[in-house]
Tab-separated table of C-alpha atoms and ligand atoms in Angstrom:
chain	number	residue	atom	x	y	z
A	12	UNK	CA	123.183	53.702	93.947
A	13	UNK	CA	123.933	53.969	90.053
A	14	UNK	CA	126.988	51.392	89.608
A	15	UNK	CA	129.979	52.926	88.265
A	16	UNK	CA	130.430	50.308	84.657
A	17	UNK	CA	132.686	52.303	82.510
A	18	UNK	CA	135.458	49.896	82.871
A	19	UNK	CA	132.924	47.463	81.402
A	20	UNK	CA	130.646	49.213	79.006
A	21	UNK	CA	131.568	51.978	76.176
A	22	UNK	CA	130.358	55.539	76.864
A	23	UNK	CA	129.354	57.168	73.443
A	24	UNK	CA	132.125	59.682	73.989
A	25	UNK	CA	134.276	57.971	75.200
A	26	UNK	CA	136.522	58.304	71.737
A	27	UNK	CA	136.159	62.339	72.430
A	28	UNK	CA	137.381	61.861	76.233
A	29	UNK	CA	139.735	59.459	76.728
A	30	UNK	CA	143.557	60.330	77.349
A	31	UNK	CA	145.392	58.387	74.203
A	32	UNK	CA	149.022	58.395	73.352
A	33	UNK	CA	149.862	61.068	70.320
A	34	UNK	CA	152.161	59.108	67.662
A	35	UNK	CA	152.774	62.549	65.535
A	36	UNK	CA	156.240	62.422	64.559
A	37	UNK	CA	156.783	64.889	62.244
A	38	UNK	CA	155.071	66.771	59.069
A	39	UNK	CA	156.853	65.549	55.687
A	40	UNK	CA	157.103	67.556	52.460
A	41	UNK	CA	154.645	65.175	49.938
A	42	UNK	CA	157.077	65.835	46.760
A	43	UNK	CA	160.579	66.387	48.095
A	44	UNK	CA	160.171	64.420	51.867
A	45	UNK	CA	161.348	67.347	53.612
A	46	UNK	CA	160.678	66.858	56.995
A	47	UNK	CA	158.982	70.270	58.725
A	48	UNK	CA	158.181	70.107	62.734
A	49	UNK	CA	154.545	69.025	64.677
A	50	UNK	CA	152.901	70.887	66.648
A	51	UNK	CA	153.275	74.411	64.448
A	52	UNK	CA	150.867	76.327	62.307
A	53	UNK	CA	151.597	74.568	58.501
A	54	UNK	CA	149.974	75.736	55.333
A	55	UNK	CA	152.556	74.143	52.242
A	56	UNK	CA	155.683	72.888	52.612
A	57	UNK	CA	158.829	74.969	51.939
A	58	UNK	CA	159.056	73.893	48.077
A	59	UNK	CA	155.210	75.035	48.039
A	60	UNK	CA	153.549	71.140	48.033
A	61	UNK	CA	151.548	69.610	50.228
A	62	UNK	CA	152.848	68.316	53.489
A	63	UNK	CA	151.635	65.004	54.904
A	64	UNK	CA	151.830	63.814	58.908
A	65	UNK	CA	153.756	61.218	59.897
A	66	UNK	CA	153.537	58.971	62.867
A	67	UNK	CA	156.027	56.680	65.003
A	68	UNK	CA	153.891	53.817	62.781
A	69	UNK	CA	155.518	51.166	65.299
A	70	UNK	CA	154.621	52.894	68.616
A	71	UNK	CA	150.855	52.701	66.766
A	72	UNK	CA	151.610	48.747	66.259
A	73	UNK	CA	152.868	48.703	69.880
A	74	UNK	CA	149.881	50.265	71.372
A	75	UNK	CA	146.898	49.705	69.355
A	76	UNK	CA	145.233	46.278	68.168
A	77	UNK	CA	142.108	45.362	66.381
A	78	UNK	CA	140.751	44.182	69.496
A	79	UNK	CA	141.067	47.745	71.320
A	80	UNK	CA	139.417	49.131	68.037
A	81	UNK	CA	136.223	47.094	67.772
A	82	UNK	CA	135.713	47.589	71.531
A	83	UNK	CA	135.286	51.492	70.968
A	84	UNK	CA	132.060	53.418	70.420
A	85	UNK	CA	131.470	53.465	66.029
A	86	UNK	CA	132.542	56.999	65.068
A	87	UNK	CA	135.925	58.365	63.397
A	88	UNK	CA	137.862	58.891	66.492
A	89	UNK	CA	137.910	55.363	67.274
A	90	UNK	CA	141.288	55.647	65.045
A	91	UNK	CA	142.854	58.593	67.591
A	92	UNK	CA	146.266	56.458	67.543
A	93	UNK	CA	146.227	57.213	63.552
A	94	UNK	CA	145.057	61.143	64.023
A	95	UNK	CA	146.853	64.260	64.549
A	96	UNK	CA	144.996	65.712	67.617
A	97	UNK	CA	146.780	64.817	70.688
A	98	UNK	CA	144.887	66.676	73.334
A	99	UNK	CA	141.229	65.709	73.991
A	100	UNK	CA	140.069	69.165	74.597
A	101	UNK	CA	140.905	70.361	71.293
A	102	UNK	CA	138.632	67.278	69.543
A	103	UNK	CA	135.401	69.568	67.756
A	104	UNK	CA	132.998	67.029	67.171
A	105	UNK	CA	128.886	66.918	65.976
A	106	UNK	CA	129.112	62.745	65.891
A	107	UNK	CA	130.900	61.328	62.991
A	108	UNK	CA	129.554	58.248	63.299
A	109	UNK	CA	130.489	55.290	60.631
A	110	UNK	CA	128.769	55.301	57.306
A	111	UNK	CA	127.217	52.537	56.283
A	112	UNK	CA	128.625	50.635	53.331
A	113	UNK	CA	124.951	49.599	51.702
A	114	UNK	CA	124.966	46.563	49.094
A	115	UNK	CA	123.262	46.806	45.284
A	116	UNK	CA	122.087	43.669	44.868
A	117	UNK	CA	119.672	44.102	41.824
A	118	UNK	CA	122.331	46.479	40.029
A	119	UNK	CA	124.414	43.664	40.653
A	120	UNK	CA	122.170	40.756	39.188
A	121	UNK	CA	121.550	43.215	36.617
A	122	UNK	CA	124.930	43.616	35.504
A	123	UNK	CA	125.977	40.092	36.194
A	124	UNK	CA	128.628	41.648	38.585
A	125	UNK	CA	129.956	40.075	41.876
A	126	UNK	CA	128.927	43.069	44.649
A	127	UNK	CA	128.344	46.615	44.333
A	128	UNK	CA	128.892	48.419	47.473
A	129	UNK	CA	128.111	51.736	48.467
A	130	UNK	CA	129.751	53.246	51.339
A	131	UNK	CA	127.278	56.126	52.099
A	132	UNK	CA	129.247	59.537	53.678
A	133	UNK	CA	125.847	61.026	52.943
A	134	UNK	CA	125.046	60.859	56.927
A	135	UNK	CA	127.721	62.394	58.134
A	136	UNK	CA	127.183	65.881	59.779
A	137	UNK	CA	126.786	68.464	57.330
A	138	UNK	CA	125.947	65.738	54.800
A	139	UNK	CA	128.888	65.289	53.086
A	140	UNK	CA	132.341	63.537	53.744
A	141	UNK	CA	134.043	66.626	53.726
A	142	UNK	CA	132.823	66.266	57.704
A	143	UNK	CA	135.565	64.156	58.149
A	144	UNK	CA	138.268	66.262	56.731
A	145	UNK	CA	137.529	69.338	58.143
A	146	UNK	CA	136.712	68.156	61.523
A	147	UNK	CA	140.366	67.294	61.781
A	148	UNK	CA	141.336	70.702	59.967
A	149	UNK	CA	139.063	72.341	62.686
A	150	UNK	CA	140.542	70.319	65.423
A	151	UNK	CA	144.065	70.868	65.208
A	152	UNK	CA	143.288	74.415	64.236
A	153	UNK	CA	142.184	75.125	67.362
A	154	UNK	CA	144.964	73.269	68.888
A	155	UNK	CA	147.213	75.209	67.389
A	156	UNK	CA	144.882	78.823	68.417
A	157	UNK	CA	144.217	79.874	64.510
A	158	UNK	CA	141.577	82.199	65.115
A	159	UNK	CA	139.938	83.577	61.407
A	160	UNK	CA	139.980	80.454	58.940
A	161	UNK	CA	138.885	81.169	55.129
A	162	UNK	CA	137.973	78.710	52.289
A	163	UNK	CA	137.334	78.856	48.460
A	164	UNK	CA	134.426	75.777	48.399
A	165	UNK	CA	132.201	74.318	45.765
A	166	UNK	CA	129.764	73.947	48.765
A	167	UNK	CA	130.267	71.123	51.033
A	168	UNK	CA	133.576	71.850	52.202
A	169	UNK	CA	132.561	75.082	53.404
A	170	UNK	CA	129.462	74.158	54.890
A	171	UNK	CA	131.782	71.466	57.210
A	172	UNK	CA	134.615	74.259	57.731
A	173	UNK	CA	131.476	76.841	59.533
A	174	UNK	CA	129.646	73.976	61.116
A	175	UNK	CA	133.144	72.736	63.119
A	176	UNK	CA	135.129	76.433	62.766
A	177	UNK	CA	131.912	77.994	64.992
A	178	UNK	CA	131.528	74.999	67.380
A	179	UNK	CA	135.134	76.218	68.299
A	180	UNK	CA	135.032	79.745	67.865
A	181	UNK	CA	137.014	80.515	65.101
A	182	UNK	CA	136.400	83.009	62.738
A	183	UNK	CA	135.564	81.589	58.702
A	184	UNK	CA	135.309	83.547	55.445
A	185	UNK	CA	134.039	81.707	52.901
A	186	UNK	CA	134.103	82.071	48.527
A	187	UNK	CA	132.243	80.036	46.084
A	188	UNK	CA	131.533	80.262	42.738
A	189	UNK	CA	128.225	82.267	41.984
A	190	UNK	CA	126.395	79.182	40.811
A	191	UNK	CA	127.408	77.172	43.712
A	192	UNK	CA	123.948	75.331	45.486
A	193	UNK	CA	121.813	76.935	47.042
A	194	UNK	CA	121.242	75.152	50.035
A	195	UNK	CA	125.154	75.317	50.010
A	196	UNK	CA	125.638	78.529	50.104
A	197	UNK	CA	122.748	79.326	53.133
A	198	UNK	CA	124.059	76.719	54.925
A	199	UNK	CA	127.512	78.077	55.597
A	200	UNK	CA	125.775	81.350	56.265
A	201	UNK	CA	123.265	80.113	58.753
A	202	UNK	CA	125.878	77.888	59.898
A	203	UNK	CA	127.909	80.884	61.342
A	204	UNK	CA	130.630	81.827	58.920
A	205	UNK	CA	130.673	85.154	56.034
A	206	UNK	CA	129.961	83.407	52.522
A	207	UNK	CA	130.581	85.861	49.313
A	208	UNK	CA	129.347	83.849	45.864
A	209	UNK	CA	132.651	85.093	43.127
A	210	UNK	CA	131.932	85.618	39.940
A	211	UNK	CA	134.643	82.664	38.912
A	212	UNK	CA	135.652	79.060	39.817
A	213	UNK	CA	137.130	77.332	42.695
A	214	UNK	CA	140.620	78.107	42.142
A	215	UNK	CA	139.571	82.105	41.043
A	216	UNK	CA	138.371	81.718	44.950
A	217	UNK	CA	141.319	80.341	46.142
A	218	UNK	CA	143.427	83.139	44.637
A	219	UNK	CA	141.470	85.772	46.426
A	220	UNK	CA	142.008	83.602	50.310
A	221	UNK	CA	145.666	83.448	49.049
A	222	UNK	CA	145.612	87.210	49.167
A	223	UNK	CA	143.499	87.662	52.288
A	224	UNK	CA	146.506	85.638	53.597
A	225	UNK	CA	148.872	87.796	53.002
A	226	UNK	CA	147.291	90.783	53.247
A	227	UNK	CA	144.840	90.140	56.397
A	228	UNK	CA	146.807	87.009	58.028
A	229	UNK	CA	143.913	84.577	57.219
A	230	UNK	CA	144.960	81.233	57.782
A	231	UNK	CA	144.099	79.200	54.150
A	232	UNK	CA	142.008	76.220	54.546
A	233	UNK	CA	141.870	75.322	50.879
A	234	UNK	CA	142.213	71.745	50.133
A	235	UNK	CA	145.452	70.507	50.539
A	236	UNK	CA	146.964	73.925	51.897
A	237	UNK	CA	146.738	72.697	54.915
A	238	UNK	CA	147.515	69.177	55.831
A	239	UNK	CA	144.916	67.599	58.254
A	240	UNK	CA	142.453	67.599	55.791
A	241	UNK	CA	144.041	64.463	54.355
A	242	UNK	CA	144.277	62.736	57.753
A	243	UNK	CA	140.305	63.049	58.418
A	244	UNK	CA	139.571	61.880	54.925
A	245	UNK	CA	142.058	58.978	55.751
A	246	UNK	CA	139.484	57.589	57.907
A	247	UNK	CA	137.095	56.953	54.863
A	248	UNK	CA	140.149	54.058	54.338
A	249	UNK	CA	140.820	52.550	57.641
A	250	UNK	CA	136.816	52.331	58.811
A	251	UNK	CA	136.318	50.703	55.172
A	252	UNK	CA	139.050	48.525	55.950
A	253	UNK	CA	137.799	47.512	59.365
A	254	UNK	CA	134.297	46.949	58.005
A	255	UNK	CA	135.001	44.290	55.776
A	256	UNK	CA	136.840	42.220	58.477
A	257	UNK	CA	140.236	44.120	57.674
A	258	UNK	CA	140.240	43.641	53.797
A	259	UNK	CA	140.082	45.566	51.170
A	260	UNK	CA	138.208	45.174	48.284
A	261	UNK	CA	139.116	44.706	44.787
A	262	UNK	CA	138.558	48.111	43.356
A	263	UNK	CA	137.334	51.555	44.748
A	264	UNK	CA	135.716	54.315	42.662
A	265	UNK	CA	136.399	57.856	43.829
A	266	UNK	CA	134.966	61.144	42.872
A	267	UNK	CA	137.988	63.139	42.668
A	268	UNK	CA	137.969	66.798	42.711
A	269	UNK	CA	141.093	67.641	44.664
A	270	UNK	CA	141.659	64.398	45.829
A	271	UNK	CA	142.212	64.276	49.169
A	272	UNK	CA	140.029	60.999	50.100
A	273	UNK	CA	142.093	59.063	47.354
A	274	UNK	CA	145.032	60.577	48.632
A	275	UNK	CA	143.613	60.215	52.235
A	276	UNK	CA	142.475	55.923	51.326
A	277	UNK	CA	145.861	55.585	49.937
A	278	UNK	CA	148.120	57.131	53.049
A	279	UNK	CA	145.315	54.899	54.981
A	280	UNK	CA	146.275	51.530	53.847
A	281	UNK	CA	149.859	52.022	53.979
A	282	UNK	CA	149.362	52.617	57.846
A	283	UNK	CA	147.352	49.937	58.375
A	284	UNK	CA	149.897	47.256	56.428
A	285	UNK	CA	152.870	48.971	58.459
A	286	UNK	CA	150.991	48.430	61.742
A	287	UNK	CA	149.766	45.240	60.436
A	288	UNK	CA	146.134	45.197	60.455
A	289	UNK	CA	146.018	44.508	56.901
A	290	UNK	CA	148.292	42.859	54.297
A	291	UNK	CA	150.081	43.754	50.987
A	292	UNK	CA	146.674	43.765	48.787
A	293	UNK	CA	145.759	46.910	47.646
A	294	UNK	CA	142.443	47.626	46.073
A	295	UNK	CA	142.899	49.659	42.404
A	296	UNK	CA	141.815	53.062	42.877
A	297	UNK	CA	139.472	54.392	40.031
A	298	UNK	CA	139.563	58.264	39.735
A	299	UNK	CA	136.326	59.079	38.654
A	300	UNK	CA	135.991	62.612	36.872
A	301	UNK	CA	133.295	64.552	34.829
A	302	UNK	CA	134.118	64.787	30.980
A	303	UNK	CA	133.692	68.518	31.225
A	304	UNK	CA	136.070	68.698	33.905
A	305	UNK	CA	138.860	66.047	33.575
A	306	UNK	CA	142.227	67.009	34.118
A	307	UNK	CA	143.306	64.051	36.326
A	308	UNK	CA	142.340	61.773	33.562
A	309	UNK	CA	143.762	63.554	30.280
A	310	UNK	CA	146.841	63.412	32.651
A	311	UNK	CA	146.662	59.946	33.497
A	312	UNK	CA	145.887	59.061	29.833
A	313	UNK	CA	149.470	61.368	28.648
A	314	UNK	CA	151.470	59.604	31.320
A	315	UNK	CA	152.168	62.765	32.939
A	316	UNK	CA	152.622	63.059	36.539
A	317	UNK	CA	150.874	66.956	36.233
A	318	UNK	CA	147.625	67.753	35.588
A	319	UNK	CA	147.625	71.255	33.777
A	320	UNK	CA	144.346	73.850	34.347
A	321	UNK	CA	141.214	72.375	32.997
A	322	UNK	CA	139.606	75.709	31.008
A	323	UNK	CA	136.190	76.418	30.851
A	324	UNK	CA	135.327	73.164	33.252
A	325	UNK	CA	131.700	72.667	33.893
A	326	UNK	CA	129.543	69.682	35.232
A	327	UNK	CA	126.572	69.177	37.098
A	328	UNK	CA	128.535	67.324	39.782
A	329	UNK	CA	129.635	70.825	41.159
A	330	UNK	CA	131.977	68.626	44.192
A	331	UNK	CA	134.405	67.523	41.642
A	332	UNK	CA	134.598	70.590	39.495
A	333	UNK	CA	138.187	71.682	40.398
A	334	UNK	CA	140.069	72.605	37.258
A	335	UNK	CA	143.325	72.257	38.538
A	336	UNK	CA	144.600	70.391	41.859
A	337	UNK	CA	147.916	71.167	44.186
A	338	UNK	CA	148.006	67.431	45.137
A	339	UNK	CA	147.587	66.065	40.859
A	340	UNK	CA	151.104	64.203	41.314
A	341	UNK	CA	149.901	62.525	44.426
A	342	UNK	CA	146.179	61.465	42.888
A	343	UNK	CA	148.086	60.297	39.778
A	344	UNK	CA	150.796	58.555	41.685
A	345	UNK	CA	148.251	56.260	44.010
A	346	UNK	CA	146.183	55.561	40.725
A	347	UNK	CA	149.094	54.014	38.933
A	348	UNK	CA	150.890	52.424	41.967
A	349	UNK	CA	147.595	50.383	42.633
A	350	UNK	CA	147.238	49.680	39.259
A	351	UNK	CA	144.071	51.474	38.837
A	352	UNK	CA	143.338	54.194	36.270
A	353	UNK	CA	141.575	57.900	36.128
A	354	UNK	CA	138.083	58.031	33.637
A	355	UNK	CA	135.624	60.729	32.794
A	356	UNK	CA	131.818	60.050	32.795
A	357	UNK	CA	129.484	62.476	30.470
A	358	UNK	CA	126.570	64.542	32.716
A	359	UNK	CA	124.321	62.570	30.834
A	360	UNK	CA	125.136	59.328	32.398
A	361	UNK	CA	125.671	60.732	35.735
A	362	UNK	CA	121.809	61.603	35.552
A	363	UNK	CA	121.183	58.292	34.288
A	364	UNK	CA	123.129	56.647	36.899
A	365	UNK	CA	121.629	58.741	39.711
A	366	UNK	CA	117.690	57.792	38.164
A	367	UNK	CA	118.465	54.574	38.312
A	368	UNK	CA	119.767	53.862	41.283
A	369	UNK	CA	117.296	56.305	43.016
A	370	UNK	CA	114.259	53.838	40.835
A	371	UNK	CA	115.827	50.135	41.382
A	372	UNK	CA	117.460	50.044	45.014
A	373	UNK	CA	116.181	53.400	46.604
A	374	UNK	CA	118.848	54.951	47.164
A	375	UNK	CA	119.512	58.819	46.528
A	376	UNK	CA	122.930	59.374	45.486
A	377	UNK	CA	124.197	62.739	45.254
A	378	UNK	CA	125.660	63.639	41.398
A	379	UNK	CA	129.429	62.920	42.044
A	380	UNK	CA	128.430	59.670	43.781
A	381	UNK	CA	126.546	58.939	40.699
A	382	UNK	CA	129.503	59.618	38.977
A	383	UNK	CA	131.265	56.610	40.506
A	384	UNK	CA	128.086	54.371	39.540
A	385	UNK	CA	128.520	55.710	35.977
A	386	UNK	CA	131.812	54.954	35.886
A	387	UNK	CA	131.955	51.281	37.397
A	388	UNK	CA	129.223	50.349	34.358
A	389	UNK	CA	131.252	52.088	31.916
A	390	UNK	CA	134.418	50.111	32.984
A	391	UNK	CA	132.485	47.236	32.994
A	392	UNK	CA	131.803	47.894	29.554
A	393	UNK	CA	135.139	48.491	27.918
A	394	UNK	CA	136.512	45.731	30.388
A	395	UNK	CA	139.069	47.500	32.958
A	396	UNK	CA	137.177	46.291	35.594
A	397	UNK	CA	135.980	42.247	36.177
A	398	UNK	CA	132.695	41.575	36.507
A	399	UNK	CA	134.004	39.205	39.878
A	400	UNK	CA	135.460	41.889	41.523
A	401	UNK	CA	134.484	43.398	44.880
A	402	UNK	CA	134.107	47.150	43.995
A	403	UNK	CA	133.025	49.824	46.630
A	404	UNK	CA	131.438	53.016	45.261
A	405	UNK	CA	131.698	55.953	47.133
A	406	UNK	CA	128.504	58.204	47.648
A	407	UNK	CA	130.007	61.564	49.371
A	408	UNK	CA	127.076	63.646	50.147
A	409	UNK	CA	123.649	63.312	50.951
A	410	UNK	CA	121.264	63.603	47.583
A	411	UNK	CA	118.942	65.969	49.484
A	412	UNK	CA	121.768	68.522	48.894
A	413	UNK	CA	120.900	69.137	45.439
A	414	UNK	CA	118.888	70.313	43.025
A	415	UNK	CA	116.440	67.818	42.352
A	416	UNK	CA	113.659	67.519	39.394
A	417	UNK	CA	110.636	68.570	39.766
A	418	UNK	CA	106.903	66.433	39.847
A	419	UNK	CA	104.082	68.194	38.106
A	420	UNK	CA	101.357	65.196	39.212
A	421	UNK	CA	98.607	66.559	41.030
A	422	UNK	CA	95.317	65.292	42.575
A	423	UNK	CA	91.928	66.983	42.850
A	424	UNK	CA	90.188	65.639	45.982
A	425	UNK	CA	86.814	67.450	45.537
A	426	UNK	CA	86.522	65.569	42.105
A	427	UNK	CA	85.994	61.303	42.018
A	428	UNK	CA	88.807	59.456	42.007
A	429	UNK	CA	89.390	56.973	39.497
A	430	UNK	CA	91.528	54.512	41.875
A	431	UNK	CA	92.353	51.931	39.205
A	432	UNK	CA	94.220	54.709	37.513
A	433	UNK	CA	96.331	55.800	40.109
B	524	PLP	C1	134.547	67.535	47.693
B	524	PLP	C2	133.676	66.578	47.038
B	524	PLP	C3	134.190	65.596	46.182
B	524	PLP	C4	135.646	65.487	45.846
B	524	PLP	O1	136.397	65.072	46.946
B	524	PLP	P1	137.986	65.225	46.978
B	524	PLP	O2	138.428	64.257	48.009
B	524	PLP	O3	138.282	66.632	47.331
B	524	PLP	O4	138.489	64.871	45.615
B	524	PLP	C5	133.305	64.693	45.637
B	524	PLP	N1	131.991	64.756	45.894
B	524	PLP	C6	131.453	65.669	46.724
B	524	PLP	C7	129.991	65.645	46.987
B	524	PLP	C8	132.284	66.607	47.329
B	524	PLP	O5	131.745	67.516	48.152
């Protein structure tokens, strides 16, 4: 007779299964604090920003402990106290395990710098981190029985929207720009949703779901239109948190495009000091743009809190090419409050940064998560950033996504080989 051990030992669903209290309190309006009700279809708030979930933070305290955390299987929903989705059933999952964070020590002797970490969302399903955020999206959609979802994406996103939207039968139409990756744009096709490449960028995209909206009732899934997004990416904070022993480190490097996982990190640690799992230490959030699209940092450099249109933005890191964001006064706002600041890093060294990490610790980044790499030597450089503190890079999709150069070294084996050549 099989013994019955799942009081004692962790099924690896067991996150996806298990009956867990809901702490959802409310939605709250990100720029005026409006509060708008749970539980109902949301796209912006009523003064047209982006809404944020809150939760009954000391019910969380109450109910959940480190303890109960560690002792559940290693994927996202470990967190389900901290997550919108109340019912089980609605959960839409394809394993979102933990990413690895993955130490640099060479860069680091090289540099003279205390550790370079890499947390590596490159594994994720779909490779790429926007997994996390629209698994939630996905989740409470269904919860909530939208049935056609549509997305403007530079790729990834909508490659995680048709991977979760078909596991739960929903309907997606999906835009990108024209010059959008290839392997982007077939897998979102072959991945069950309608893709159409737009002559235009990711905000000419968005304009043409806003008026699918209206005309065709389409619900809009563009980044921070909708506000679970933000509570999936949230996770990148509290499992970064819980993997180095419930610290934080001294400085994080983010690819930001339209922000949600700084937005996401930020909302992250708050919870996690309210319930107390962590203290008041914050790490300084580094917003990590391309120079030919860098509207976060010409408005962090102004002192504004608004981040005009970017025109004619273009980068090889195609994930952060977003010319104008809906949540700029939210980026801007964690960047300053943590005492970090926003910088832009040439193609050039993004390259550069991608060879040589790729050549000295073999490991593939993908361009934006170059970016960061780029950036951390570059504030190295002019001094922003201490060569003793703890910084944590983030690498947000898998390398394999992209482009990569080609190798023109061939071997004849019907002619001698010269081994001590090779
Ligand atoms: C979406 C994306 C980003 C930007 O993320 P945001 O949280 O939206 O700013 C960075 N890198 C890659 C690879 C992405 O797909």
């Amino acid at each position: 007779m099989p013994t019955d051990n799942r009081q004692t030992s962790m099924q690896y669903d067991d996150n996806l299964t298990a009956k867990l209290p809901s702490f959802v309190t409310h939605l709250e309006c990100a720029f005026t604090g409006e509060r708008h009700e749970a539980d109902q279809v949301h796209n912006l708030s009523r003064a047209g920003k982006p809404l944020l979930v809150r939760y009954d933070l000391a019910g969380v305290r109450k109910a959940l402990s480190k303890d109960k955390v560690a002792a559940r299987p290693p994927d996202l929903w470990r967190y389900r106290e901290l997550l919108p989705v109340r019912r089980p059933e609605d959960i839409v999952s394809l394993g979102e395990f933990v990413t690895p964070i993955v130490r640099m020590p060479r860069l680091a002797a090289k540099l003279g710098g205390d550790e370079i970490l890499v947390k590596d969302e490159g594994r994720l399903p779909t490779g790429s981190f926007k997994a996390r955020g629209l698994v939630m999206a996905v989740s409470m959609a269904k919860a909530l029985g939208i049935k056609h979802m549509a997305m403007p994406t530079n790729g990834n996103a909508g490659a995680a929207l048709a991977a979760y939207a078909t596991r739960a039968g929903i309907k997606t139409t999906i835009f990108c720009p024209e010059d959008t990756p290839e392997v982007n744009v077939s897998e979102i096709a072959l991945q069950g949703a309608t893709v159409y490449r737009v002559n235009g960028l990711i905000d000419d995209c968005g304009k043409i779901v806003g008026e699918g909206k209206a005309k065709v009732g389409w619900f809009d899934t563009s980044t921070l239109k909708e506000p679970y997004r933000i509570e999936g990416k949230k996770t990148m904070g509290l499992e970064l948190a819980e993997q180095l022993g419930w610290q934080v480190p001294d400085v994080i490097f983010y690819p930001t495009g339209g922000g949600t996982g700084l937005i996401g990190m930020w909302k992250a640690f708050a919870e996690l000091e309210a319930i107390g799992f962590i203290g008041k230490k914050r790490p300084r959030m580094i917003a990590v743009q391309a120079s030919g699209c860098a509207p976060m940092v010409k408005a962090f450099e102004a002192g504004e809190e608004h981040a005009p249109r970017w025109e004619n933005a273009h980068t090889i890191a195609s994930g952060i090419r977003v010319p104008q964001a809906i949540g700029d006064f939210l980026i801007l706002r964690a960047v300053r409050e943590s005492g970090g600041f926003a910088i832009a890093v040439p193609d050039d060294t993004i390259t550069a940064a991608l060879d040589e990490m790729a050549r000295e610790e073999g490991l593939l980044l993908c361009p934006e998560g170059a970016a960061t790499y780029a950036a951390y030597k570059q504030s190295l450089a002019d001094g922003r950033v201490k060569r003793t503190d703890q910084v944590v890079l983030f690498n947000c999709a898998s390398g394999l996504k992209y482009p990569l150069p080609p190798v023109h070294r061939t071997l004849d084996r019907h002619k001698p080989i010269d081994f001590a050549k090779l």
